[in-house]
Amino acid sequence: MKIMPQLAMVMNLDKCIGCHTCSVTCKQAWTNRSGVEYAWFNNVETRPGQGYPRRYEDQQRWKGGWTLTKRGRLTLRSGSRLTRLLNIFANPDLPTVADYYEPWTYDYQNLVSAPAMDTTPVARPTSLITGEDTAVTWGPNWDDDLGGGPEHLGGDPVLATLSEQVKLEFERTFMFYLPRICEHCLNPSCAASCPSGAIYKRSEDGIVLVDQDRCRGWRQCVTGCPYKKIYFNHRTGKAEKCTFCYPRVEVGIPTVCAETCVGRLRYIGVVLYDADAVLAAASVPEEKDLYPAQLGVFLNPHDPRVVAQAERAGISQEWIEAAQASPVYQLIVNYQVALPLHPEYRTMPMVWYVPPLSPVVDALAGTGHDGEDAGNLFGAIDTLRIPVEYLAELFTAGDVGPVRAALQRLAAMRAHMRRVNLGEPVAPEIAESVRLTPKEIEAMYRLLAIAKYEHRYVIPSAAGSDAHRLDALATGCSLGSEGGPGMTAFDAMDDKFHLTDTNGAAAPANKARRINLLNWDGKSTNGLFAPAPETHGSPR
Amino acid sequence: MTRLLWVTVPYLAFTSLLLGHIWRYRHDQFGWTTRSSQLYERRLLRWGSPLFHFGLLAVLGGHVLGIAVPASWTAALGVSEHAYHLLSVSVGTLSGLATLAGLGILLYRRSTVPAVRKATTSIDKVMYLLLTAALGTGMLNTVGSNLIGGGYDYRATVSPWFRSLFTLHPHPELMAATPISFQIHNLVVLTLLAIWPYTRLVHVFSAPLGYLTRPYIVYRSRGPARPGAHRYARAWEASAPPPARR
């Protein structure tokens, strides 16, 4: 076991109003230079929609992320190391600037310098790439607010995976915003595809960075990243990417996108994980198992064995305490409302999302129902198949179970808090139906709705992170039972939410068929007893 | 004149090649890149670039075989002069043609695609000129002298001269006796070698062969902060500071 800390982000999509403040402030801070005019380290796209760059999720075309070989080994989708070196002179899977959009400005000078004439002078659009006049035909957010729309509906690669029936009904259903930054993956395929080894993951905080001095412009990383969050600076010939605003988080303040988010929907915190378990988790055969597999890589920071091991690994007390108070860990594990974006790319992304319940509430209210009644909401989540299936394609590789569970918890929170706010008697069964206590629901409400600055951002400063290391070298203790039950986030969630009941296929092999005695119907003993050991040794 | 052309010039070129690379590696890591233009245009590059690069690798291999390996070695291996000649002319012509075709496509692309044209610097233009001249004269030697003109045994003159440069007992008289097209080719290539470190050609020396053996994911520690420790000049201009208030 090798414990590493990771700075991670969760975004609450219910609260995103699509104002693009995060994109604009990020642009001002990082990419307002020539060569990266077309690059948006942070962008907000309307879903359903094509995204930015266009159809980036179509991995048949762009070959991003990882895939499994026939023998089940993890390999880059764009090919083996040798294949990729042979393709280095002309990368067949590289988007061109046209796939993003051709950046432009306007010839404002003409407005004041044009000679007197019959017509009003105009500011013509000028390409920032060629400097010539251009026609603006696409932008970083061309399908903003269209929710797909008849023209762009066919362009959404996520929709393409759903059935034809769903596609036809879709225009009438829902729309939401998806803000995206670099995922700072645990298993970054951009770093793996860099021929020069210039892209690295920082061992102190897991931030993935490009060493501008070592990058040689082989542009394989652009293909490698399935989220297309690496950009080629066409002036300097170097790759650039979201830095998680490391100069800011190193001194304990949030990223620019999070700081300026008017919806206060971003959360930043520390997650401890086992770096040695990443490869195995990313290699599970079933795509739907990737979400629980990633939970199995996260470590429970409240487990004393994890704390001891973290101390031994030289992680400072400040970081361990930050991991214990991490809002990200709470949303992912304690409340189980946050889900990863496209786990099927096998990169183990670390920017997670609370799926939006609003489309369901809107649909209910639109039909004259009470959109905040628990019964109505639960029913609607089950009946409104399309939004749930679409969200599942985004967040759980198509497994609707975890999406439905997360939406149900959000629905329960709404129903519970309405009773509290209206002074009605609290109905504990609402909370219990989603395996939370009323107290937990209220804490979750404070985190999601009140969202105080110091609760949203629990960022330890980098300064102290080295101080403990020497100390730890001298006082480190050995740990007998590492890897035992209870250490990972999956175990912690399993205890609480009984993941295996609704989600059998997603559980680890030794727990997949475990039965929950609370709702055992007595008809079968299948799964009630541990399987008989095949050898004559003592059962585990 | 013979000494100047075939002793001084080559040593100057090699010095520039070596010291230039060391200087640039130490002071301009940020500028050390392919400066790929694939982001602008994909379709022409898809054909031109592999033709050019793979062709050039074959050409390079041919040069190593023809110049670095003495004729006596190949003879000792039992390769007759005729067989060597046949091999060098056929493979050399093929790879030369591929390289030339690739370069043609790339030059066409560079001059007609507006974005690519705009990204071309003046040192690029000099480099392309020399590259074209080197390839043109090289093809003239292979096709003109060896295929059509009945053959010229450069392994008796050019190759020994080149090797003699490295033994520090140069024989410029060998080179002075060669046909003019060989002399021009050599001078062009020497000039190209001399300006090599100051062009984008430096990317040749960072060919990422280590990728085949390194682990996929690179972890790196942040390392101790060294305030103000800049290894070389800033790569961009800082914005002007606001005027001081009184």
PDB file of N, CA, C and O in Angstrom, chain B residues 121-182:
ATOM      1  N   THR B 121       8.760  30.996 -39.498  1.00  0.00           N
ATOM      2  CA  THR B 121       9.699  32.064 -39.131  1.00  0.00           C
ATOM      3  C   THR B 121      10.774  32.190 -40.211  1.00  0.00           C
ATOM      4  O   THR B 121      10.864  31.341 -41.116  1.00  0.00           O
ATOM      5  N   SER B 122      11.617  33.217 -40.114  1.00  0.00           N
ATOM      6  CA  SER B 122      12.625  33.401 -41.157  1.00  0.00           C
ATOM      7  C   SER B 122      13.692  32.308 -41.090  1.00  0.00           C
ATOM      8  O   SER B 122      14.180  31.847 -42.119  1.00  0.00           O
ATOM      9  N   ILE B 123      14.042  31.855 -39.863  1.00  0.00           N
ATOM     10  CA  ILE B 123      15.041  30.778 -39.781  1.00  0.00           C
ATOM     11  C   ILE B 123      14.455  29.495 -40.379  1.00  0.00           C
ATOM     12  O   ILE B 123      15.176  28.693 -40.981  1.00  0.00           O
ATOM     13  N   ASP B 124      13.127  29.346 -40.261  1.00  0.00           N
ATOM     14  CA  ASP B 124      12.462  28.210 -40.917  1.00  0.00           C
ATOM     15  C   ASP B 124      12.704  28.248 -42.421  1.00  0.00           C
ATOM     16  O   ASP B 124      13.008  27.230 -43.053  1.00  0.00           O
ATOM     17  N   LYS B 125      12.559  29.458 -42.986  1.00  0.00           N
ATOM     18  CA  LYS B 125      12.686  29.578 -44.445  1.00  0.00           C
ATOM     19  C   LYS B 125      14.111  29.228 -44.889  1.00  0.00           C
ATOM     20  O   LYS B 125      14.307  28.508 -45.863  1.00  0.00           O
ATOM     21  N   VAL B 126      15.099  29.740 -44.151  1.00  0.00           N
ATOM     22  CA  VAL B 126      16.490  29.412 -44.469  1.00  0.00           C
ATOM     23  C   VAL B 126      16.696  27.905 -44.395  1.00  0.00           C
ATOM     24  O   VAL B 126      17.310  27.280 -45.273  1.00  0.00           O
ATOM     25  N   MET B 127      16.136  27.323 -43.323  1.00  0.00           N
ATOM     26  CA  MET B 127      16.298  25.890 -43.114  1.00  0.00           C
ATOM     27  C   MET B 127      15.654  25.091 -44.253  1.00  0.00           C
ATOM     28  O   MET B 127      16.253  24.144 -44.761  1.00  0.00           O
ATOM     29  N   TYR B 128      14.442  25.507 -44.660  1.00  0.00           N
ATOM     30  CA  TYR B 128      13.783  24.791 -45.757  1.00  0.00           C
ATOM     31  C   TYR B 128      14.574  24.897 -47.057  1.00  0.00           C
ATOM     32  O   TYR B 128      14.684  23.941 -47.823  1.00  0.00           O
ATOM     33  N   LEU B 129      15.155  26.080 -47.277  1.00  0.00           N
ATOM     34  CA  LEU B 129      15.951  26.291 -48.488  1.00  0.00           C
ATOM     35  C   LEU B 129      17.141  25.325 -48.502  1.00  0.00           C
ATOM     36  O   LEU B 129      17.395  24.630 -49.503  1.00  0.00           O
ATOM     37  N   LEU B 130      17.856  25.280 -47.374  1.00  0.00           N
ATOM     38  CA  LEU B 130      19.030  24.406 -47.305  1.00  0.00           C
ATOM     39  C   LEU B 130      18.636  22.941 -47.419  1.00  0.00           C
ATOM     40  O   LEU B 130      19.306  22.146 -48.075  1.00  0.00           O
ATOM     41  N   LEU B 131      17.520  22.600 -46.772  1.00  0.00           N
ATOM     42  CA  LEU B 131      17.058  21.212 -46.805  1.00  0.00           C
ATOM     43  C   LEU B 131      16.720  20.800 -48.235  1.00  0.00           C
ATOM     44  O   LEU B 131      17.091  19.716 -48.699  1.00  0.00           O
ATOM     45  N   THR B 132      16.013  21.688 -48.942  1.00  0.00           N
ATOM     46  CA  THR B 132      15.658  21.399 -50.326  1.00  0.00           C
ATOM     47  C   THR B 132      16.911  21.278 -51.189  1.00  0.00           C
ATOM     48  O   THR B 132      17.036  20.360 -52.003  1.00  0.00           O
ATOM     49  N   ALA B 133      17.857  22.202 -50.967  1.00  0.00           N
ATOM     50  CA  ALA B 133      19.093  22.163 -51.748  1.00  0.00           C
ATOM     51  C   ALA B 133      19.875  20.887 -51.462  1.00  0.00           C
ATOM     52  O   ALA B 133      20.386  20.232 -52.380  1.00  0.00           O
ATOM     53  N   ALA B 134      19.946  20.510 -50.190  1.00  0.00           N
ATOM     54  CA  ALA B 134      20.676  19.294 -49.824  1.00  0.00           C
ATOM     55  C   ALA B 134      20.047  18.081 -50.483  1.00  0.00           C
ATOM     56  O   ALA B 134      20.731  17.214 -51.043  1.00  0.00           O
ATOM     57  N   LEU B 135      18.702  18.017 -50.434  1.00  0.00           N
ATOM     58  CA  LEU B 135      18.003  16.881 -51.028  1.00  0.00           C
ATOM     59  C   LEU B 135      18.162  16.879 -52.540  1.00  0.00           C
ATOM     60  O   LEU B 135      18.405  15.833 -53.156  1.00  0.00           O
ATOM     61  N   GLY B 136      18.048  18.080 -53.147  1.00  0.00           N
ATOM     62  CA  GLY B 136      18.148  18.195 -54.604  1.00  0.00           C
ATOM     63  C   GLY B 136      19.510  17.745 -55.102  1.00  0.00           C
ATOM     64  O   GLY B 136      19.613  16.907 -56.005  1.00  0.00           O
ATOM     65  N   THR B 137      20.571  18.275 -54.469  1.00  0.00           N
ATOM     66  CA  THR B 137      21.912  17.893 -54.921  1.00  0.00           C
ATOM     67  C   THR B 137      22.182  16.429 -54.619  1.00  0.00           C
ATOM     68  O   THR B 137      22.841  15.739 -55.398  1.00  0.00           O
ATOM     69  N   GLY B 138      21.655  15.962 -53.519  1.00  0.00           N
ATOM     70  CA  GLY B 138      21.835  14.545 -53.174  1.00  0.00           C
ATOM     71  C   GLY B 138      21.203  13.647 -54.218  1.00  0.00           C
ATOM     72  O   GLY B 138      21.784  12.652 -54.655  1.00  0.00           O
ATOM     73  N   MET B 139      19.988  14.016 -54.645  1.00  0.00           N
ATOM     74  CA  MET B 139      19.312  13.236 -55.678  1.00  0.00           C
ATOM     75  C   MET B 139      20.076  13.302 -56.985  1.00  0.00           C
ATOM     76  O   MET B 139      20.169  12.324 -57.727  1.00  0.00           O
ATOM     77  N   LEU B 140      20.649  14.493 -57.253  1.00  0.00           N
ATOM     78  CA  LEU B 140      21.451  14.674 -58.461  1.00  0.00           C
ATOM     79  C   LEU B 140      22.632  13.698 -58.439  1.00  0.00           C
ATOM     80  O   LEU B 140      22.958  13.063 -59.450  1.00  0.00           O
ATOM     81  N   ASN B 141      23.259  13.570 -57.271  1.00  0.00           N
ATOM     82  CA  ASN B 141      24.388  12.647 -57.151  1.00  0.00           C
ATOM     83  C   ASN B 141      23.960  11.202 -57.353  1.00  0.00           C
ATOM     84  O   ASN B 141      24.577  10.454 -58.096  1.00  0.00           O
ATOM     85  N   THR B 142      22.864  10.831 -56.687  1.00  0.00           N
ATOM     86  CA  THR B 142      22.428   9.438 -56.761  1.00  0.00           C
ATOM     87  C   THR B 142      21.910   9.098 -58.148  1.00  0.00           C
ATOM     88  O   THR B 142      22.353   8.139 -58.777  1.00  0.00           O
ATOM     89  N   VAL B 143      20.953   9.898 -58.616  1.00  0.00           N
ATOM     90  CA  VAL B 143      20.312   9.592 -59.898  1.00  0.00           C
ATOM     91  C   VAL B 143      21.193  10.029 -61.064  1.00  0.00           C
ATOM     92  O   VAL B 143      21.467   9.249 -61.970  1.00  0.00           O
ATOM     93  N   GLY B 144      21.671  11.280 -60.985  1.00  0.00           N
ATOM     94  CA  GLY B 144      22.433  11.837 -62.103  1.00  0.00           C
ATOM     95  C   GLY B 144      23.748  11.111 -62.330  1.00  0.00           C
ATOM     96  O   GLY B 144      24.000  10.582 -63.401  1.00  0.00           O
ATOM     97  N   SER B 145      24.591  11.048 -61.272  1.00  0.00           N
ATOM     98  CA  SER B 145      25.925  10.486 -61.468  1.00  0.00           C
ATOM     99  C   SER B 145      25.909   8.965 -61.459  1.00  0.00           C
ATOM    100  O   SER B 145      26.575   8.325 -62.270  1.00  0.00           O
ATOM    101  N   ASN B 146      25.146   8.392 -60.540  1.00  0.00           N
ATOM    102  CA  ASN B 146      25.277   6.954 -60.349  1.00  0.00           C
ATOM    103  C   ASN B 146      24.330   6.125 -61.194  1.00  0.00           C
ATOM    104  O   ASN B 146      24.659   5.021 -61.602  1.00  0.00           O
ATOM    105  N   LEU B 147      23.118   6.653 -61.442  1.00  0.00           N
ATOM    106  CA  LEU B 147      22.141   5.853 -62.172  1.00  0.00           C
ATOM    107  C   LEU B 147      22.268   6.092 -63.674  1.00  0.00           C
ATOM    108  O   LEU B 147      22.365   5.153 -64.458  1.00  0.00           O
ATOM    109  N   ILE B 148      22.319   7.393 -64.055  1.00  0.00           N
ATOM    110  CA  ILE B 148      22.344   7.711 -65.480  1.00  0.00           C
ATOM    111  C   ILE B 148      23.788   7.868 -65.963  1.00  0.00           C
ATOM    112  O   ILE B 148      24.180   7.340 -66.988  1.00  0.00           O
ATOM    113  N   GLY B 149      24.596   8.565 -65.154  1.00  0.00           N
ATOM    114  CA  GLY B 149      25.938   8.927 -65.610  1.00  0.00           C
ATOM    115  C   GLY B 149      26.971   7.812 -65.543  1.00  0.00           C
ATOM    116  O   GLY B 149      28.155   8.071 -65.660  1.00  0.00           O
ATOM    117  N   GLY B 150      26.550   6.603 -65.274  1.00  0.00           N
ATOM    118  CA  GLY B 150      27.487   5.503 -65.332  1.00  0.00           C
ATOM    119  C   GLY B 150      28.198   5.200 -64.032  1.00  0.00           C
ATOM    120  O   GLY B 150      28.942   4.242 -63.930  1.00  0.00           O
ATOM    121  N   GLY B 151      27.986   6.013 -63.002  1.00  0.00           N
ATOM    122  CA  GLY B 151      28.510   5.666 -61.684  1.00  0.00           C
ATOM    123  C   GLY B 151      29.736   6.438 -61.300  1.00  0.00           C
ATOM    124  O   GLY B 151      30.625   6.700 -62.111  1.00  0.00           O
ATOM    125  N   TYR B 152      29.743   6.831 -60.017  1.00  0.00           N
ATOM    126  CA  TYR B 152      30.917   7.502 -59.487  1.00  0.00           C
ATOM    127  C   TYR B 152      31.206   6.874 -58.133  1.00  0.00           C
ATOM    128  O   TYR B 152      30.312   6.816 -57.268  1.00  0.00           O
ATOM    129  N   ASP B 153      32.414   6.403 -57.932  1.00  0.00           N
ATOM    130  CA  ASP B 153      32.711   5.676 -56.693  1.00  0.00           C
ATOM    131  C   ASP B 153      33.107   6.674 -55.598  1.00  0.00           C
ATOM    132  O   ASP B 153      34.278   6.916 -55.362  1.00  0.00           O
ATOM    133  N   TYR B 154      32.082   7.208 -54.938  1.00  0.00           N
ATOM    134  CA  TYR B 154      32.354   8.177 -53.865  1.00  0.00           C
ATOM    135  C   TYR B 154      33.019   7.508 -52.672  1.00  0.00           C
ATOM    136  O   TYR B 154      33.561   8.165 -51.809  1.00  0.00           O
ATOM    137  N   ARG B 155      32.969   6.197 -52.630  1.00  0.00           N
ATOM    138  CA  ARG B 155      33.575   5.518 -51.479  1.00  0.00           C
ATOM    139  C   ARG B 155      35.102   5.546 -51.547  1.00  0.00           C
ATOM    140  O   ARG B 155      35.770   5.210 -50.589  1.00  0.00           O
ATOM    141  N   ALA B 156      35.609   5.988 -52.709  1.00  0.00           N
ATOM    142  CA  ALA B 156      37.063   6.105 -52.828  1.00  0.00           C
ATOM    143  C   ALA B 156      37.546   7.522 -52.521  1.00  0.00           C
ATOM    144  O   ALA B 156      38.725   7.741 -52.287  1.00  0.00           O
ATOM    145  N   THR B 157      36.609   8.491 -52.539  1.00  0.00           N
ATOM    146  CA  THR B 157      37.029   9.889 -52.331  1.00  0.00           C
ATOM    147  C   THR B 157      36.294  10.558 -51.174  1.00  0.00           C
ATOM    148  O   THR B 157      36.885  10.884 -50.144  1.00  0.00           O
ATOM    149  N   VAL B 158      34.988  10.711 -51.341  1.00  0.00           N
ATOM    150  CA  VAL B 158      34.207  11.462 -50.343  1.00  0.00           C
ATOM    151  C   VAL B 158      34.285  10.787 -48.974  1.00  0.00           C
ATOM    152  O   VAL B 158      34.560  11.438 -47.956  1.00  0.00           O
ATOM    153  N   SER B 159      34.053   9.497 -48.963  1.00  0.00           N
ATOM    154  CA  SER B 159      33.983   8.794 -47.681  1.00  0.00           C
ATOM    155  C   SER B 159      35.306   8.832 -46.918  1.00  0.00           C
ATOM    156  O   SER B 159      35.302   9.169 -45.726  1.00  0.00           O
ATOM    157  N   PRO B 160      36.443   8.523 -47.579  1.00  0.00           N
ATOM    158  CA  PRO B 160      37.713   8.619 -46.846  1.00  0.00           C
ATOM    159  C   PRO B 160      37.982  10.038 -46.348  1.00  0.00           C
ATOM    160  O   PRO B 160      38.487  10.229 -45.243  1.00  0.00           O
ATOM    161  N   TRP B 161      37.624  11.032 -47.171  1.00  0.00           N
ATOM    162  CA  TRP B 161      37.815  12.423 -46.723  1.00  0.00           C
ATOM    163  C   TRP B 161      37.009  12.681 -45.451  1.00  0.00           C
ATOM    164  O   TRP B 161      37.515  13.227 -44.470  1.00  0.00           O
ATOM    165  N   PHE B 162      35.761  12.263 -45.454  1.00  0.00           N
ATOM    166  CA  PHE B 162      34.887  12.528 -44.313  1.00  0.00           C
ATOM    167  C   PHE B 162      35.436  11.843 -43.062  1.00  0.00           C
ATOM    168  O   PHE B 162      35.504  12.419 -41.987  1.00  0.00           O
ATOM    169  N   ARG B 163      35.870  10.577 -43.242  1.00  0.00           N
ATOM    170  CA  ARG B 163      36.391   9.847 -42.075  1.00  0.00           C
ATOM    171  C   ARG B 163      37.696  10.479 -41.589  1.00  0.00           C
ATOM    172  O   ARG B 163      37.975  10.501 -40.398  1.00  0.00           O
ATOM    173  N   SER B 164      38.464  11.028 -42.550  1.00  0.00           N
ATOM    174  CA  SER B 164      39.753  11.600 -42.161  1.00  0.00           C
ATOM    175  C   SER B 164      39.570  12.829 -41.267  1.00  0.00           C
ATOM    176  O   SER B 164      40.446  13.180 -40.485  1.00  0.00           O
ATOM    177  N   LEU B 165      38.417  13.471 -41.392  1.00  0.00           N
ATOM    178  CA  LEU B 165      38.161  14.632 -40.534  1.00  0.00           C
ATOM    179  C   LEU B 165      38.153  14.226 -39.059  1.00  0.00           C
ATOM    180  O   LEU B 165      38.543  14.987 -38.181  1.00  0.00           O
ATOM    181  N   PHE B 166      37.704  13.008 -38.804  1.00  0.00           N
ATOM    182  CA  PHE B 166      37.550  12.573 -37.416  1.00  0.00           C
ATOM    183  C   PHE B 166      38.842  11.966 -36.853  1.00  0.00           C
ATOM    184  O   PHE B 166      38.967  11.809 -35.648  1.00  0.00           O
ATOM    185  N   THR B 167      39.758  11.611 -37.744  1.00  0.00           N
ATOM    186  CA  THR B 167      41.044  11.124 -37.244  1.00  0.00           C
ATOM    187  C   THR B 167      42.002  12.275 -37.003  1.00  0.00           C
ATOM    188  O   THR B 167      43.138  12.074 -36.573  1.00  0.00           O
ATOM    189  N   LEU B 168      41.514  13.502 -37.297  1.00  0.00           N
ATOM    190  CA  LEU B 168      42.292  14.729 -37.132  1.00  0.00           C
ATOM    191  C   LEU B 168      43.516  14.779 -38.063  1.00  0.00           C
ATOM    192  O   LEU B 168      44.455  15.521 -37.838  1.00  0.00           O
ATOM    193  N   HIS B 169      43.497  13.932 -39.104  1.00  0.00           N
ATOM    194  CA  HIS B 169      44.501  14.050 -40.163  1.00  0.00           C
ATOM    195  C   HIS B 169      43.774  14.196 -41.482  1.00  0.00           C
ATOM    196  O   HIS B 169      43.723  13.268 -42.288  1.00  0.00           O
ATOM    197  N   PRO B 170      43.138  15.363 -41.692  1.00  0.00           N
ATOM    198  CA  PRO B 170      42.244  15.507 -42.853  1.00  0.00           C
ATOM    199  C   PRO B 170      42.991  15.445 -44.188  1.00  0.00           C
ATOM    200  O   PRO B 170      44.149  15.844 -44.290  1.00  0.00           O
ATOM    201  N   HIS B 171      42.289  14.882 -45.170  1.00  0.00           N
ATOM    202  CA  HIS B 171      42.836  14.789 -46.534  1.00  0.00           C
ATOM    203  C   HIS B 171      41.969  15.588 -47.480  1.00  0.00           C
ATOM    204  O   HIS B 171      41.163  15.023 -48.225  1.00  0.00           O
ATOM    205  N   PRO B 172      42.107  16.929 -47.482  1.00  0.00           N
ATOM    206  CA  PRO B 172      41.224  17.755 -48.316  1.00  0.00           C
ATOM    207  C   PRO B 172      41.397  17.487 -49.795  1.00  0.00           C
ATOM    208  O   PRO B 172      40.464  17.693 -50.573  1.00  0.00           O
ATOM    209  N   GLU B 173      42.564  16.999 -50.202  1.00  0.00           N
ATOM    210  CA  GLU B 173      42.800  16.793 -51.638  1.00  0.00           C
ATOM    211  C   GLU B 173      41.870  15.734 -52.220  1.00  0.00           C
ATOM    212  O   GLU B 173      41.497  15.799 -53.391  1.00  0.00           O
ATOM    213  N   LEU B 174      41.430  14.786 -51.398  1.00  0.00           N
ATOM    214  CA  LEU B 174      40.485  13.762 -51.882  1.00  0.00           C
ATOM    215  C   LEU B 174      39.191  14.416 -52.339  1.00  0.00           C
ATOM    216  O   LEU B 174      38.616  14.071 -53.369  1.00  0.00           O
ATOM    217  N   MET B 175      38.733  15.369 -51.542  1.00  0.00           N
ATOM    218  CA  MET B 175      37.450  16.015 -51.823  1.00  0.00           C
ATOM    219  C   MET B 175      37.555  16.975 -53.003  1.00  0.00           C
ATOM    220  O   MET B 175      36.612  17.120 -53.785  1.00  0.00           O
ATOM    221  N   ALA B 176      38.709  17.602 -53.121  1.00  0.00           N
ATOM    222  CA  ALA B 176      38.878  18.602 -54.189  1.00  0.00           C
ATOM    223  C   ALA B 176      38.772  17.972 -55.564  1.00  0.00           C
ATOM    224  O   ALA B 176      38.445  18.636 -56.542  1.00  0.00           O
ATOM    225  N   ALA B 177      39.029  16.671 -55.643  1.00  0.00           N
ATOM    226  CA  ALA B 177      39.022  16.002 -56.940  1.00  0.00           C
ATOM    227  C   ALA B 177      37.651  15.482 -57.348  1.00  0.00           C
ATOM    228  O   ALA B 177      37.494  14.908 -58.424  1.00  0.00           O
ATOM    229  N   THR B 178      36.629  15.630 -56.484  1.00  0.00           N
ATOM    230  CA  THR B 178      35.307  15.050 -56.783  1.00  0.00           C
ATOM    231  C   THR B 178      34.533  15.939 -57.743  1.00  0.00           C
ATOM    232  O   THR B 178      34.846  17.127 -57.903  1.00  0.00           O
ATOM    233  N   PRO B 179      33.492  15.369 -58.393  1.00  0.00           N
ATOM    234  CA  PRO B 179      32.659  16.181 -59.298  1.00  0.00           C
ATOM    235  C   PRO B 179      32.016  17.344 -58.533  1.00  0.00           C
ATOM    236  O   PRO B 179      31.797  17.267 -57.330  1.00  0.00           O
ATOM    237  N   ILE B 180      31.680  18.381 -59.262  1.00  0.00           N
ATOM    238  CA  ILE B 180      31.175  19.618 -58.658  1.00  0.00           C
ATOM    239  C   ILE B 180      29.874  19.378 -57.881  1.00  0.00           C
ATOM    240  O   ILE B 180      29.639  19.966 -56.835  1.00  0.00           O
ATOM    241  N   SER B 181      29.027  18.458 -58.392  1.00  0.00           N
ATOM    242  CA  SER B 181      27.745  18.243 -57.719  1.00  0.00           C
ATOM    243  C   SER B 181      27.963  17.649 -56.330  1.00  0.00           C
ATOM    244  O   SER B 181      27.227  17.947 -55.388  1.00  0.00           O
ATOM    245  N   PHE B 182      28.979  16.808 -56.173  1.00  0.00           N
ATOM    246  CA  PHE B 182      29.284  16.259 -54.846  1.00  0.00           C
ATOM    247  C   PHE B 182      29.801  17.352 -53.925  1.00  0.00           C
ATOM    248  O   PHE B 182      29.479  17.401 -52.732  1.00  0.00           O
TER     249      PHE B 182
END
